[in-house]
């Protein structure tokens, strides 16, 4: 593993690291914020999965999350959103290929060679992190934005007991019913082959539930709201009588100005679950 | 107006008053908490509408609201839920007649003589309050529980600009589609005569909206949840892209143990809108 940068940040350290990924068969880069408390021993960790077109860097520099993580003594992981490189397949659409991994393990050509973001996030990167840094594997929480909200929700529900809490900013909630996400997932997994319970937060919630606190924020003026389908997740939550906080935030759009506004709430929400 | 009791409470005063109601053609009793600040001039006021079987007293003694109202310098009004008395019509069902006014103006016999709770809450009691006490008519908010949540939501949406914010604990959300509330409302207004946009929070939200913050709490283990239909209100909020906070509170039932648990949040929520 190679250290690309390390900067003092809110009393702790914001690092960027690169490692050879077995899952993605290419080098992968991630950001990791460690609060000051990590100098004395393992700290809880909050995963943040990013959205379409993002790298490990967007949330790391624009979400304002480190100040709140430092306040609560929590580490933050900012993974990339896809495999990358000249040898990695890509597509002219921004919602397919590099920057658009959708947190699935591709089975279809040309994507199957590298696009295994589910395994990368759920299996490989945890080993890298818990072997390499002062992080407490027993205290994990997960969040994400847009495509990353989809990833956070689906992965949290697929691994019962791993994450103390889950949250999402403007998540893709119901990709089986939304072209924006269904088309790329069909490209990765093959139309007709998709295990939608695994890869659709609404279906997974109805089938598997989630045993922990859940917080969703959605801007009412989000330019992608019709594709995100907040109404589908609200229906899944309320019809199954599932505990959750669902907030429709008036006037906010899909940007990091929205994410950063409510980041304090999300980190405090996860801190409460992680320190219970 | 007759003073039935006044007690010092959290530095302010909890009073109970009786007056002759024109709307209900009987004596009506209400509770009013005035914070200490009311000694110096008009204070903002939060209406709390109660649920089936309640009088003015239930929330006043069980909701624990005064401590938070005192902290924020806000008055609390606790109206009764129906006309009462030996001369007032009643019914053996707990969801019709005395204690079950449903915040409508009855037009059908035998209810039309007294059951005009919409006019009482929206027109008559405000005049009594703003003429008789140090309350600021320009700073009002409204909340309620169950049938009172239905009342709070429907009245708030029918009087745009009057209430800075609205909240509800386990509200009846969609009475046009729920027997529990549809049957008594049919008895009061006549089947086929009901203006459901006026008396159904889901329909009113879709038709009229509400220009201010909205907070809904619903317990997942509420014994009446199927009749309350939280999923219908969540759908109305999210499908219309309306700003709101909707919380499904895990393990809570329909009781005042639920209401009192989240009362601090509701009072703080309204305080933020009232002091904006």
Coordinates of C-alpha atoms in Angstrom, one line a residue:
Chain A
X1 CA 0.0 0.0 0.0
X2 CA 1.3 3.4 -1.0
X3 CA 0.7 6.7 0.9
X4 CA -0.2 9.4 -1.6
X5 CA -0.8 12.1 0.9
X6 CA -1.3 12.7 4.6
X7 CA -2.5 16.1 6.0
X8 CA -3.2 17.2 9.6
X9 CA -7.0 17.9 9.7
X10 CA -9.2 18.8 12.8
X11 CA -6.5 17.4 15.1
X12 CA -6.4 14.1 13.3
X13 CA -5.1 13.0 9.9
X14 CA -6.6 13.0 6.4
X15 CA -4.8 10.4 4.3
X16 CA -5.0 9.2 0.7
X17 CA -3.8 5.7 -0.1
X18 CA -3.4 3.5 -3.1
X19 CA -3.3 -0.3 -3.2
X20 CA -3.4 -3.1 -5.7
X21 CA -7.0 -4.5 -5.6
X22 CA -7.6 -8.2 -6.2
X23 CA -11.3 -7.6 -6.6
X24 CA -11.0 -4.9 -9.3
X25 CA -7.7 -6.1 -10.8
X26 CA -6.3 -2.6 -10.8
X27 CA -4.9 0.0 -8.4
X28 CA -7.5 1.5 -6.2
X29 CA -7.3 4.8 -4.2
X30 CA -9.2 5.7 -1.1
X31 CA -9.3 8.5 1.5
X32 CA -9.2 7.8 5.2
X33 CA -9.7 10.4 7.9
X34 CA -8.4 9.3 11.3
X35 CA -9.4 11.4 14.4
X36 CA -6.8 12.2 17.0
X37 CA -8.2 9.3 19.2
X38 CA -6.8 6.8 16.7
X39 CA -3.3 7.5 18.1
X40 CA -4.4 5.7 21.3
X41 CA -6.2 2.7 19.8
X42 CA -8.9 1.6 17.4
X43 CA -11.7 4.0 16.7
X44 CA -15.2 3.5 15.2
X45 CA -15.5 3.9 11.4
X46 CA -18.1 5.5 9.2
X47 CA -18.0 4.5 5.5
X48 CA -19.1 7.1 3.0
X49 CA -19.9 5.8 -0.5
X50 CA -19.9 8.4 -3.2
X51 CA -22.2 9.0 -6.2
X52 CA -21.8 9.0 -10.0
X53 CA -18.7 10.6 -11.5
X54 CA -17.1 10.9 -8.1
X55 CA -13.7 9.6 -7.1
X56 CA -12.5 9.1 -3.5
X57 CA -11.8 12.9 -3.4
X58 CA -15.2 14.6 -3.8
X59 CA -16.7 14.0 -0.4
X60 CA -13.3 14.2 1.2
X61 CA -12.9 17.8 0.1
X62 CA -16.5 19.0 -0.2
X63 CA -18.7 17.3 2.4
X64 CA -17.3 18.9 5.5
X65 CA -17.5 15.6 7.3
X66 CA -14.1 15.7 9.1
X67 CA -15.0 18.4 11.6
X68 CA -18.0 16.3 12.9
X69 CA -16.1 13.0 12.8
X70 CA -13.3 14.6 14.8
X71 CA -15.9 15.9 17.3
X72 CA -17.2 12.3 17.8
X73 CA -13.8 10.5 17.5
X74 CA -14.9 8.6 14.4
X75 CA -12.9 7.6 11.3
X76 CA -14.2 8.2 7.8
X77 CA -13.5 6.1 4.7
X78 CA -14.0 7.5 1.3
X79 CA -13.6 4.8 -1.3
X80 CA -13.6 5.3 -5.1
X81 CA -16.7 4.6 -7.1
X82 CA -15.2 2.2 -9.7
X83 CA -12.1 0.6 -11.0
X84 CA -10.0 3.0 -13.1
X85 CA -7.2 3.1 -15.6
X86 CA -6.4 3.0 -19.3
X87 CA -6.9 -0.8 -19.3
X88 CA -10.3 -0.6 -17.6
X89 CA -13.4 -0.6 -19.7
X90 CA -15.4 2.7 -20.0
X91 CA -18.4 4.2 -21.7
X92 CA -19.4 7.6 -23.0
X93 CA -22.4 7.7 -20.6
X94 CA -21.6 9.2 -17.2
X95 CA -23.7 6.5 -15.5
X96 CA -21.8 3.5 -16.9
X97 CA -18.2 2.5 -16.6
X98 CA -15.5 4.4 -14.8
X99 CA -17.0 6.5 -12.0
X100 CA -20.2 4.5 -12.1
X101 CA -19.6 1.1 -10.5
X102 CA -23.0 1.0 -8.9
X103 CA -21.6 -1.3 -6.1
X104 CA -22.3 -4.6 -8.0
X105 CA -20.0 -7.4 -9.2
X106 CA -20.3 -7.3 -13.0
X107 CA -20.7 -10.6 -14.9
X108 CA -21.1 -9.2 -18.4
X109 CA -18.4 -8.2 -21.0
X110 CA -16.6 -5.9 -21.0
X111 CA -17.2 -5.0 -17.4
X112 CA -16.7 -8.4 -15.6
X113 CA -12.9 -8.0 -15.8
X114 CA -12.7 -5.2 -13.3
X115 CA -16.1 -3.9 -12.1
X116 CA -16.5 -5.8 -8.8
X117 CA -17.3 -2.9 -6.5
X118 CA -19.5 -5.0 -4.2
X119 CA -16.7 -7.3 -3.3
X120 CA -14.3 -4.4 -3.2
X121 CA -16.3 -2.4 -0.6
X122 CA -17.8 -5.3 1.3
X123 CA -14.9 -7.7 1.4
X124 CA -11.5 -6.5 0.2
X125 CA -11.3 -2.9 1.4
X126 CA -12.4 -3.9 5.0
X127 CA -9.4 -6.3 5.2
X128 CA -7.0 -3.5 4.0
X129 CA -8.4 -1.1 6.5
X130 CA -8.6 -3.3 9.6
X131 CA -5.2 -4.7 8.9
X132 CA -3.6 -1.4 8.2
X133 CA -5.1 1.2 10.5
X134 CA -6.4 1.7 14.1
X135 CA -10.0 1.0 13.2
X136 CA -12.5 -1.0 15.3
X137 CA -14.1 -3.6 13.1
X138 CA -16.9 -4.1 15.7
X139 CA -18.0 -0.5 15.4
X140 CA -18.9 0.3 11.7
X141 CA -21.6 2.5 10.2
X142 CA -22.3 3.4 6.6
X143 CA -23.6 6.3 4.6
X144 CA -23.6 7.5 1.0
X145 CA -24.9 9.9 -1.6
X146 CA -27.0 9.2 -4.6
X147 CA -25.5 6.0 -6.2
X148 CA -23.5 5.7 -3.0
X149 CA -26.7 5.9 -1.0
X150 CA -27.9 2.9 -3.0
X151 CA -24.6 1.2 -2.2
X152 CA -24.8 2.0 1.5
X153 CA -28.4 0.8 1.9
X154 CA -28.0 -2.4 -0.1
X155 CA -24.7 -3.4 1.5
X156 CA -25.9 -2.6 5.0
X157 CA -28.9 -4.8 4.5
X158 CA -26.9 -7.6 3.0
X159 CA -24.6 -7.9 6.0
X160 CA -26.8 -8.0 9.1
X161 CA -25.0 -7.1 12.2
X162 CA -22.0 -5.5 10.5
X163 CA -23.2 -1.9 10.5
X164 CA -24.7 -0.3 13.6
X165 CA -26.5 2.3 11.5
X166 CA -27.1 3.4 7.9
X167 CA -27.9 6.7 6.4
X168 CA -28.2 8.2 2.9
X169 CA -28.3 11.5 1.2
X170 CA -30.6 11.5 -1.8
X171 CA -30.1 7.8 -2.5
X172 CA -31.1 5.9 -5.6
X173 CA -33.8 3.9 -3.8
X174 CA -35.5 1.7 -6.3
X175 CA -33.1 0.9 -9.3
X176 CA -35.2 -2.0 -10.5
X177 CA -37.9 0.6 -11.5
X178 CA -35.7 3.6 -12.5
X179 CA -34.1 3.7 -15.9
X180 CA -31.2 5.9 -14.6
X181 CA -29.9 3.0 -12.6
X182 CA -31.6 -0.1 -14.2
X183 CA -29.9 0.3 -17.5
X184 CA -26.3 0.4 -16.2
X185 CA -27.0 -2.5 -13.7
X186 CA -28.5 -4.5 -16.6
X187 CA -25.2 -3.7 -18.5
X188 CA -23.1 -5.0 -15.6
X189 CA -25.2 -8.0 -14.6
X190 CA -27.2 -8.9 -17.7
X191 CA -30.9 -8.1 -18.1
X192 CA -32.8 -10.9 -16.5
X193 CA -29.9 -12.0 -14.3
X194 CA -30.1 -9.3 -11.6
X195 CA -30.8 -10.3 -8.0
X196 CA -32.9 -7.2 -7.4
X197 CA -33.5 -8.0 -3.7
X198 CA -29.7 -7.6 -3.3
X199 CA -29.3 -4.5 -5.4
X200 CA -32.6 -2.5 -4.8
X201 CA -32.8 -0.8 -1.4
X202 CA -36.6 -0.9 -1.4
X203 CA -36.9 -4.6 -2.2
X204 CA -34.1 -5.4 0.2
X205 CA -35.8 -3.5 3.0
X206 CA -39.1 -5.3 2.4
X207 CA -37.3 -8.6 2.2
X208 CA -34.5 -8.3 4.7
X209 CA -35.1 -5.2 6.8
X210 CA -32.2 -3.6 8.7
X211 CA -31.6 -4.0 12.4
X212 CA -30.5 -0.5 13.4
X213 CA -31.2 3.2 13.0
X214 CA -31.8 4.5 9.5
X215 CA -31.7 8.2 8.4
X216 CA -32.6 9.4 4.9
X217 CA -32.3 13.0 3.6
X218 CA -33.8 14.0 0.3
X219 CA -33.9 17.6 -1.2
X220 CA -37.3 18.6 -2.6
X221 CA -35.6 20.5 -5.5
X222 CA -33.2 17.7 -6.4
X223 CA -32.9 17.8 -10.2
X224 CA -32.8 13.9 -10.2
X225 CA -35.6 13.3 -7.8
X226 CA -37.8 11.5 -10.3
X227 CA -35.1 8.9 -10.9
X228 CA -34.2 8.6 -7.2
X229 CA -37.8 7.8 -6.3
X230 CA -37.9 8.8 -2.6
X231 CA -41.6 7.9 -2.6
X232 CA -40.7 4.3 -3.1
X233 CA -38.3 4.1 -0.1
X234 CA -40.8 6.0 2.0
X235 CA -43.5 3.5 1.1
X236 CA -41.1 0.5 1.9
X237 CA -40.3 2.0 5.3
X238 CA -43.9 2.9 6.3
X239 CA -45.7 -0.1 4.8
X240 CA -43.3 -2.5 6.6
X241 CA -43.5 -0.4 9.8
X242 CA -39.7 -0.1 9.8
X243 CA -38.0 2.3 12.1
X244 CA -36.4 5.2 10.2
X245 CA -36.1 8.9 9.9
X246 CA -37.1 10.2 6.5
X247 CA -36.6 13.9 5.8
X248 CA -37.7 15.8 2.8
X249 CA -35.5 18.9 2.9
X250 CA -37.2 21.9 1.3
X251 CA -35.4 23.7 -1.5
X252 CA -32.2 21.6 -1.5
X253 CA -30.9 20.1 -4.7
X254 CA -28.5 17.1 -5.4
X255 CA -25.2 18.9 -4.8
X256 CA -22.6 18.8 -2.1
X257 CA -24.1 22.0 -0.8
X258 CA -27.0 19.8 0.2
X259 CA -24.8 17.0 1.5
X260 CA -22.6 19.3 3.6
X261 CA -25.6 21.1 5.1
X262 CA -26.9 17.9 6.7
X263 CA -23.5 16.1 7.3
X264 CA -23.4 17.2 11.0
X265 CA -26.8 15.4 11.6
X266 CA -25.6 12.3 9.9
X267 CA -22.3 12.0 11.7
X268 CA -24.1 12.6 15.1
X269 CA -26.7 10.1 14.1
X270 CA -24.1 7.4 13.5
X271 CA -22.1 8.4 16.6
X272 CA -25.1 7.7 18.7
X273 CA -25.4 4.2 17.3
X274 CA -21.6 3.5 17.3
X275 CA -21.2 4.5 21.0
X276 CA -24.3 2.8 22.3
Chain B
X1 CA -64.9 32.9 31.5
X2 CA -64.4 31.0 34.7
X3 CA -61.0 30.0 36.2
X4 CA -61.2 26.4 37.3
X5 CA -57.6 26.1 38.5
X6 CA -54.2 27.8 38.2
X7 CA -50.9 26.2 39.2
X8 CA -47.4 27.4 39.2
X9 CA -45.5 25.1 36.7
X10 CA -41.9 25.4 35.4
X11 CA -41.8 29.0 36.4
X12 CA -45.0 29.8 34.5
X13 CA -48.6 29.0 35.1
X14 CA -50.8 26.0 34.1
X15 CA -54.4 27.2 34.1
X16 CA -57.7 25.5 33.3
X17 CA -60.6 27.7 32.2
X18 CA -64.3 27.2 31.3
X19 CA -66.3 29.4 29.0
X20 CA -69.7 29.3 27.3
X21 CA -69.1 28.3 23.7
X22 CA -71.3 29.7 20.9
X23 CA -70.0 27.2 18.4
X24 CA -70.7 24.1 20.5
X25 CA -73.7 25.6 22.4
X26 CA -72.4 24.3 25.8
X27 CA -69.7 25.1 28.3
X28 CA -66.2 24.2 27.0
X29 CA -63.1 23.7 29.1
X30 CA -59.5 24.2 28.0
X31 CA -56.0 24.1 29.5
X32 CA -53.5 26.9 28.9
X33 CA -49.8 26.9 30.0
X34 CA -48.3 30.3 30.1
X35 CA -44.5 30.5 30.4
X36 CA -42.9 33.1 32.7
X37 CA -42.2 35.4 29.8
X38 CA -46.0 36.0 29.4
X39 CA -45.8 38.2 32.4
X40 CA -43.9 40.7 30.3
X41 CA -45.9 40.5 27.1
X42 CA -47.4 38.3 24.4
X43 CA -45.7 35.0 23.8
X44 CA -45.9 32.5 20.9
X45 CA -48.5 29.7 21.2
X46 CA -48.4 26.0 20.4
X47 CA -51.8 24.4 20.0
X48 CA -52.1 20.7 21.0
X49 CA -55.1 18.8 19.8
X50 CA -55.8 15.6 21.6
X51 CA -57.1 12.2 20.4
X52 CA -60.1 10.0 20.9
X53 CA -61.5 9.8 24.5
X54 CA -59.3 12.6 25.7
X55 CA -60.4 15.8 27.5
X56 CA -58.3 19.0 27.8
X57 CA -56.6 17.2 30.7
X58 CA -54.8 14.2 29.2
X59 CA -51.9 15.9 27.4
X60 CA -51.8 18.6 30.1
X61 CA -50.8 16.0 32.7
X62 CA -49.2 13.2 30.7
X63 CA -47.3 14.7 27.7
X64 CA -44.6 16.5 29.7
X65 CA -44.8 19.4 27.3
X66 CA -44.7 22.3 29.9
X67 CA -41.0 21.8 30.7
X68 CA -40.0 22.3 27.0
X69 CA -42.5 25.1 26.4
X70 CA -41.0 26.9 29.5
X71 CA -37.5 26.4 28.1
X72 CA -38.5 28.1 24.8
X73 CA -40.9 30.7 26.3
X74 CA -43.9 29.2 24.4
X75 CA -47.5 28.9 25.6
X76 CA -49.5 25.7 25.2
X77 CA -53.2 25.4 24.5
X78 CA -55.0 22.1 25.4
X79 CA -58.6 22.2 24.1
X80 CA -61.2 19.5 24.7
X81 CA -62.0 17.1 21.9
X82 CA -65.8 17.6 21.8
X83 CA -68.8 19.3 23.3
X84 CA -69.9 17.7 26.6
X85 CA -72.8 17.5 29.0
X86 CA -76.0 15.7 29.7
X87 CA -77.8 17.6 27.0
X88 CA -75.1 16.8 24.3
X89 CA -75.7 13.8 22.1
X90 CA -73.4 10.8 22.6
X91 CA -72.9 7.2 21.3
X92 CA -71.8 3.9 22.8
X93 CA -68.8 3.8 20.4
X94 CA -65.7 5.5 21.7
X95 CA -65.0 7.0 18.2
X96 CA -68.3 8.8 17.9
X97 CA -69.9 11.5 20.1
X98 CA -68.5 12.9 23.3
X99 CA -64.7 12.7 23.3
X100 CA -64.7 12.1 19.6
X101 CA -65.4 15.4 17.8
X102 CA -63.0 14.7 14.9
X103 CA -62.5 18.5 14.4
X104 CA -65.5 18.8 11.9
X105 CA -68.7 20.9 11.9
X106 CA -71.5 18.3 12.1
X107 CA -74.5 18.8 9.8
X108 CA -76.4 15.6 10.6
X109 CA -78.8 14.8 13.5
X110 CA -78.3 14.4 16.4
X111 CA -74.8 15.8 16.1
X112 CA -75.4 19.1 14.4
X113 CA -76.7 20.8 17.5
X114 CA -73.3 20.8 19.3
X115 CA -70.5 19.1 17.4
X116 CA -68.8 22.1 15.7
X117 CA -65.3 21.4 16.7
X118 CA -63.8 22.9 13.5
X119 CA -65.3 26.3 14.2
X120 CA -64.5 26.0 17.9
X121 CA -60.8 25.3 17.4
X122 CA -60.3 27.5 14.3
X123 CA -62.5 30.5 15.0
X124 CA -64.0 30.8 18.5
X125 CA -61.3 29.6 20.9
X126 CA -58.6 31.8 19.1
X127 CA -60.8 34.9 19.9
X128 CA -61.1 33.8 23.5
X129 CA -57.4 33.2 23.9
X130 CA -56.1 36.3 22.1
X131 CA -58.6 38.6 23.9
X132 CA -58.0 37.0 27.3
X133 CA -54.3 36.2 27.6
X134 CA -50.8 37.4 26.7
X135 CA -50.5 35.4 23.5
X136 CA -49.1 36.6 20.2
X137 CA -51.6 35.9 17.4
X138 CA -48.8 36.4 14.8
X139 CA -46.8 33.4 16.2
X140 CA -48.9 30.3 16.3
X141 CA -48.0 26.6 15.7
X142 CA -50.1 23.5 15.9
X143 CA -49.6 19.8 16.9
X144 CA -51.8 16.9 17.9
X145 CA -52.0 13.2 18.6
X146 CA -54.0 10.6 16.7
X147 CA -57.4 12.2 16.0
X148 CA -55.8 15.4 17.2
X149 CA -53.0 14.9 14.6
X150 CA -55.7 14.7 12.0
X151 CA -57.1 18.0 13.4
X152 CA -53.8 19.7 13.5
X153 CA -52.8 18.8 10.0
X154 CA -56.2 19.6 8.4
X155 CA -56.7 22.9 10.2
X156 CA -53.1 24.0 9.5
X157 CA -53.5 23.4 5.8
X158 CA -56.9 25.1 5.7
X159 CA -55.6 28.3 7.1
X160 CA -52.5 29.2 5.1
X161 CA -50.2 31.6 6.9
X162 CA -51.8 31.2 10.3
X163 CA -49.4 28.5 11.7
X164 CA -45.7 28.8 11.3
X165 CA -45.3 25.0 11.6
X166 CA -47.3 21.8 12.1
X167 CA -46.5 18.5 13.7
X168 CA -48.3 15.3 14.7
X169 CA -47.9 12.3 16.8
X170 CA -49.3 9.1 15.2
X171 CA -51.9 11.1 13.3
X172 CA -55.0 9.7 11.5
X173 CA -53.7 10.6 8.1
X174 CA -56.2 9.4 5.5
X175 CA -59.7 9.2 7.1
X176 CA -61.4 9.0 3.7
X177 CA -59.8 5.5 3.3
X178 CA -59.9 4.3 6.9
X179 CA -63.1 2.9 8.5
X180 CA -61.9 4.0 12.0
X181 CA -62.4 7.6 11.1
X182 CA -64.5 7.5 8.0
X183 CA -67.6 6.1 9.8
X184 CA -67.8 8.8 12.5
X185 CA -67.1 11.5 10.0
X186 CA -69.9 10.1 7.8
X187 CA -72.1 10.2 10.9
X188 CA -71.3 13.8 11.5
X189 CA -71.3 15.1 7.9
X190 CA -73.5 12.6 6.0
X191 CA -72.1 10.0 3.7
X192 CA -71.5 11.6 0.3
X193 CA -71.4 15.1 1.8
X194 CA -67.9 15.2 3.1
X195 CA -65.4 17.7 1.7
X196 CA -62.6 15.2 2.0
X197 CA -59.9 17.6 0.8
X198 CA -60.8 19.7 3.9
X199 CA -60.9 16.7 6.3
X200 CA -58.2 14.3 5.0
X201 CA -54.6 15.3 5.7
X202 CA -53.3 13.3 2.7
X203 CA -55.8 14.9 0.3
X204 CA -55.3 18.3 1.7
X205 CA -51.5 18.1 1.5
X206 CA -51.8 17.0 -2.2
X207 CA -54.3 19.8 -2.9
X208 CA -53.2 22.7 -0.7
X209 CA -49.8 21.9 0.7
X210 CA -48.5 23.6 3.8
X211 CA -46.0 26.5 3.7
X212 CA -43.9 25.7 6.7
X213 CA -42.0 22.9 8.5
X214 CA -43.8 19.7 9.1
X215 CA -42.8 16.9 11.6
X216 CA -44.5 13.5 11.9
X217 CA -43.7 10.8 14.5
X218 CA -45.3 7.4 14.2
X219 CA -44.5 4.4 16.5
X220 CA -43.8 1.1 14.6
X221 CA -45.6 -0.9 17.3
X222 CA -48.7 1.4 17.4
X223 CA -51.7 -0.9 17.9
X224 CA -53.8 1.4 15.6
X225 CA -51.2 1.8 12.9
X226 CA -53.2 0.1 10.2
X227 CA -56.1 2.6 10.7
X228 CA -53.7 5.5 11.0
X229 CA -52.1 4.7 7.6
X230 CA -48.7 6.4 8.0
X231 CA -47.8 5.1 4.5
X232 CA -50.5 7.2 3.0
X233 CA -49.0 10.4 4.5
X234 CA -45.5 9.4 3.6
X235 CA -46.7 8.9 0.0
X236 CA -48.4 12.3 -0.1
X237 CA -45.3 14.0 1.3
X238 CA -42.7 12.3 -1.0
X239 CA -44.8 12.1 -4.2
X240 CA -45.5 15.8 -4.0
X241 CA -41.9 16.6 -3.0
X242 CA -43.1 18.4 0.1
X243 CA -40.7 19.4 2.8
X244 CA -41.3 17.3 6.0
X245 CA -39.6 15.2 8.6
X246 CA -41.2 11.8 8.8
X247 CA -40.0 9.5 11.6
X248 CA -40.9 5.9 12.1
X249 CA -40.0 5.3 15.8
X250 CA -39.1 1.7 16.4
X251 CA -41.0 -0.1 19.2
X252 CA -43.2 2.8 20.3
X253 CA -47.0 2.3 20.6
X254 CA -49.9 4.8 20.6
X255 CA -49.7 5.9 24.2
X256 CA -48.6 9.0 26.0
X257 CA -45.4 7.2 26.8
X258 CA -44.7 7.6 23.1
X259 CA -45.9 11.2 22.9
X260 CA -43.9 12.3 26.0
X261 CA -40.8 10.6 24.6
X262 CA -40.7 12.9 21.5
X263 CA -42.4 16.0 23.0
X264 CA -39.0 17.7 23.5
X265 CA -38.3 17.4 19.8
X266 CA -41.7 18.7 18.7
X267 CA -41.6 21.7 21.0
X268 CA -38.0 22.5 19.8
X269 CA -39.1 22.1 16.2
X270 CA -42.0 24.5 16.6
X271 CA -39.8 27.0 18.6
X272 CA -37.4 27.2 15.7
X273 CA -40.2 28.1 13.4
X274 CA -41.9 30.5 15.9
X275 CA -38.7 32.5 16.6
X276 CA -37.5 32.6 13.0

